[in-house]
Tab-separated table of C-alpha atoms in Angstrom:
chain	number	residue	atom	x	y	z
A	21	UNK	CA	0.000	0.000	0.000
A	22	UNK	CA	2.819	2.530	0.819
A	23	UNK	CA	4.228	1.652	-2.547
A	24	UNK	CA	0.877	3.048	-4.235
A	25	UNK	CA	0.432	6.407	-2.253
A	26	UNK	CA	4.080	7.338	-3.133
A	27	UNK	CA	2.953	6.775	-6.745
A	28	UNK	CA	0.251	9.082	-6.147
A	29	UNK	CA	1.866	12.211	-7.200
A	30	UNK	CA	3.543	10.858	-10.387
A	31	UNK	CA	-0.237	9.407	-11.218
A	32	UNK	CA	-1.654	12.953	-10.820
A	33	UNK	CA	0.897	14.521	-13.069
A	34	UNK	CA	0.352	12.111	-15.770
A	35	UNK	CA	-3.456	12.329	-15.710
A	36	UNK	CA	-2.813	15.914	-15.171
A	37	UNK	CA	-0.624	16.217	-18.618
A	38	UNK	CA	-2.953	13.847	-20.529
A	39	UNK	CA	-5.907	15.807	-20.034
A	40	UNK	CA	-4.342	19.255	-20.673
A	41	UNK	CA	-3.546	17.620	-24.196
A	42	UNK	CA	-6.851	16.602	-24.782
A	43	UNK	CA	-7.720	19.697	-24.246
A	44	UNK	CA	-5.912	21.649	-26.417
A	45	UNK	CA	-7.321	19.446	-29.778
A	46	UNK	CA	-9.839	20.980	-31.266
A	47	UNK	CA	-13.579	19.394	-30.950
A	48	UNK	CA	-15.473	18.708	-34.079
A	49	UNK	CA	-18.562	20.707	-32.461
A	50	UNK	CA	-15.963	24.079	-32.769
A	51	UNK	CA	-16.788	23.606	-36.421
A	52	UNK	CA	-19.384	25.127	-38.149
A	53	UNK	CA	-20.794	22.739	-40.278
A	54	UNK	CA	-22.011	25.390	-42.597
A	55	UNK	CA	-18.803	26.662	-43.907
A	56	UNK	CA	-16.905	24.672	-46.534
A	57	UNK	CA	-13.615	22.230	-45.631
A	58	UNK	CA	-9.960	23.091	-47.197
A	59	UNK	CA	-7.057	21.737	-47.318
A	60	UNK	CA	-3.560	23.057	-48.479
A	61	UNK	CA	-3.088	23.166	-52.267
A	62	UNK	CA	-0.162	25.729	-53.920
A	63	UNK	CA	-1.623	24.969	-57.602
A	64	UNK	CA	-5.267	27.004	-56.448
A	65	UNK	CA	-5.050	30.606	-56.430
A	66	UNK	CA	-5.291	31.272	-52.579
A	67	UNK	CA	-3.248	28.076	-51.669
A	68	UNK	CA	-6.163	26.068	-50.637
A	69	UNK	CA	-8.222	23.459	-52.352
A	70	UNK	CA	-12.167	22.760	-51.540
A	71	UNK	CA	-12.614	19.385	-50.396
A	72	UNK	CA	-16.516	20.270	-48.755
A	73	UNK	CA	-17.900	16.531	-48.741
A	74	UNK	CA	-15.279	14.544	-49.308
A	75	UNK	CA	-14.518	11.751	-46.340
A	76	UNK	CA	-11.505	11.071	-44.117
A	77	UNK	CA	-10.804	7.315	-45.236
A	78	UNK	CA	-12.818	6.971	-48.166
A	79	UNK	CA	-11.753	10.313	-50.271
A	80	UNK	CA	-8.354	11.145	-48.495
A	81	UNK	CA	-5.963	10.471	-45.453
A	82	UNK	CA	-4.447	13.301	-43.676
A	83	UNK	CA	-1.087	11.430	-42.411
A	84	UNK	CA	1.951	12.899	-40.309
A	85	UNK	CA	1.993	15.559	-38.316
A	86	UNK	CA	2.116	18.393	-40.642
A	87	UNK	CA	0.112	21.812	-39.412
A	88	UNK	CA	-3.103	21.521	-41.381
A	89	UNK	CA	-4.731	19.062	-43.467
A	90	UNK	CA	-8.222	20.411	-43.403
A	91	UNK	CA	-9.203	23.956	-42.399
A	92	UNK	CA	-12.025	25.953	-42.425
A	93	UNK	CA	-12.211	29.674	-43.022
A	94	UNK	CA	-14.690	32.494	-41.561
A	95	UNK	CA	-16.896	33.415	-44.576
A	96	UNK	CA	-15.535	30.458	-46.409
A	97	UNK	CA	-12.738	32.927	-47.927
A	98	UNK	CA	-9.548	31.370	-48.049
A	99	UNK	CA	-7.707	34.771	-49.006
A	100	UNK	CA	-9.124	37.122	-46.051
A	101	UNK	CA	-10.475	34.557	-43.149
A	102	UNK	CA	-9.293	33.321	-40.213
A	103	UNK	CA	-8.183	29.994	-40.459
A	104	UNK	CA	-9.264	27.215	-38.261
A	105	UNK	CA	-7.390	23.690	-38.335
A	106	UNK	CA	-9.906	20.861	-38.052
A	107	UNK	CA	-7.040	18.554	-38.551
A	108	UNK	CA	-3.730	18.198	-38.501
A	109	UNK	CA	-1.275	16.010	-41.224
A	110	UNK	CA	-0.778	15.832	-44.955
A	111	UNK	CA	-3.792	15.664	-47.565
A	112	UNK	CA	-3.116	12.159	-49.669
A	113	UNK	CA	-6.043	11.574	-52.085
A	114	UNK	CA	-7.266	8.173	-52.414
């Protein structure tokens, strides 16, 4: 028993750190479901492509830990909105 109350503390932290992480990931419910999905492109004219409708999995994988696979934009303007990352990695079409 003593050995488990002087692994309290170490417990705590590590629940403690887990939780802050989960934390800081955006929710799917912070997106509005209205506005239309991007992801990164440098061919399109503001850098992003459209990908509104397309699947995770059946369309595309986002994979590695790149900074933005799919983002949304306020007023769906990819030149002048404020970008939100929905998730993180690298766009590979399927």
């Amino acid at each position: 028993m003593k050995s488990l109350t002087k692994m309290l503390p170490a417990l705590g932290l590590v629940l403690g750190a887990t939780l802050a992480m989960a934390m800081n990931f955006a929710s799917p419910s912070n997106f509005d479901a209205s506005l239309k999905v991007w992801t990164p492109d440098e061919e399109e004219p503001f850098g992003y492509l459209d990908i509104t409708g397309l699947q995770v999995g059946t369309h595309f994988r986002c994979e590695g830990t790149s900074s933005e696979c799919r983002v949304q934009f306020t007023d769906d303007d990819p030149e002048n909105g404020i970008k939100t990352v929905m998730q993180a990695g690298v766009y590979t079409p399927l």
